[in-house]
Short mmCIF file of C-alpha atoms in Angstrom, two decimals:
data_model
loop_
_atom_site.label_atom_id
_atom_site.label_comp_id
_atom_site.label_asym_id
_atom_site.label_seq_id
_atom_site.Cartn_x
_atom_site.Cartn_y
_atom_site.Cartn_z
CA MET B 272 -7.76 9.77 -24.38
CA ALA B 273 -6.27 12.87 -25.98
CA LYS B 274 -3.67 12.34 -28.68
CA ILE B 275 -0.55 14.50 -28.62
CA ASN B 276 2.11 14.71 -31.28
CA PRO B 277 5.71 13.72 -30.45
CA GLY B 278 7.06 17.27 -30.88
CA GLU B 279 4.62 18.71 -28.33
CA PHE B 280 5.39 15.85 -25.96
CA MET B 281 9.13 16.57 -26.14
CA ARG B 282 8.51 20.30 -25.48
CA GLN B 283 6.47 19.41 -22.41
CA VAL B 284 9.19 17.03 -21.18
CA GLN B 285 11.84 19.73 -21.60
CA ALA B 286 9.68 22.28 -19.78
CA GLU B 287 9.20 19.90 -16.85
CA THR B 288 12.91 19.01 -16.80
CA ARG B 289 13.80 22.70 -16.40
CA LYS B 290 11.74 22.80 -13.18
CA ILE B 291 13.89 20.15 -11.46
CA HIS B 292 16.12 21.37 -8.64
CA TRP B 293 19.24 19.21 -8.65
CA PRO B 294 21.05 19.01 -5.29
CA SER B 295 24.59 20.29 -5.01
CA ARG B 296 27.49 17.95 -4.34
CA GLN B 297 27.63 19.16 -0.71
CA GLU B 298 23.90 18.44 -0.20
CA THR B 299 24.33 14.97 -1.68
CA VAL B 300 27.34 14.13 0.51
CA THR B 301 25.64 15.47 3.64
CA THR B 302 22.49 13.47 2.93
CA ALA B 303 24.48 10.29 2.23
CA ILE B 304 26.39 10.63 5.52
CA PHE B 305 23.15 11.24 7.42
CA VAL B 306 21.56 8.16 5.84
CA GLY B 307 24.60 6.05 6.74
CA ILE B 308 24.56 7.22 10.37
CA MET B 309 20.82 6.63 10.72
CA THR B 310 21.18 3.16 9.18
CA VAL B 311 23.83 2.19 11.73
CA LEU B 312 21.79 3.62 14.63
CA LEU B 313 18.60 1.84 13.57
CA ALA B 314 20.44 -1.43 12.94
CA THR B 315 21.94 -1.24 16.44
CA PHE B 316 18.54 -0.43 17.96
CA PHE B 317 16.81 -3.35 16.23
CA LEU B 318 19.67 -5.68 17.16
CA GLY B 319 19.11 -4.74 20.81
CA VAL B 320 15.34 -5.16 20.58
CA ASP B 321 15.76 -8.54 18.89
CA ALA B 322 18.23 -9.69 21.54
CA LEU B 323 15.89 -8.54 24.31
CA PHE B 324 12.91 -10.37 22.81
CA GLY B 325 15.05 -13.45 22.28
CA TRP B 326 16.09 -13.40 25.91
CA VAL B 327 12.46 -12.94 27.07
CA VAL B 328 11.24 -15.83 24.93
CA SER B 329 14.09 -18.08 26.08
CA SER B 330 13.34 -17.22 29.72
CA LEU B 331 9.65 -17.94 29.28
CA LEU B 332 10.33 -21.24 27.51
CA SER B 333 12.76 -22.35 30.21
CA LEU B 334 9.95 -22.03 32.78
CA LEU B 335 7.96 -24.80 31.07
#
């Protein structure tokens, strides 16, 4: 394992930090709204699927 001194490590960290592309406020808000909408849509979908499976299982069990 190669040893590296703390000063060199900090220079490497700073160099990598400069490469980061931070999103703008508009990109962050747009992404957050999209995530919220998709969460609601998927929750509604899985609620419907769960209700359908529940109904199917109840129907099958009532036949016994």
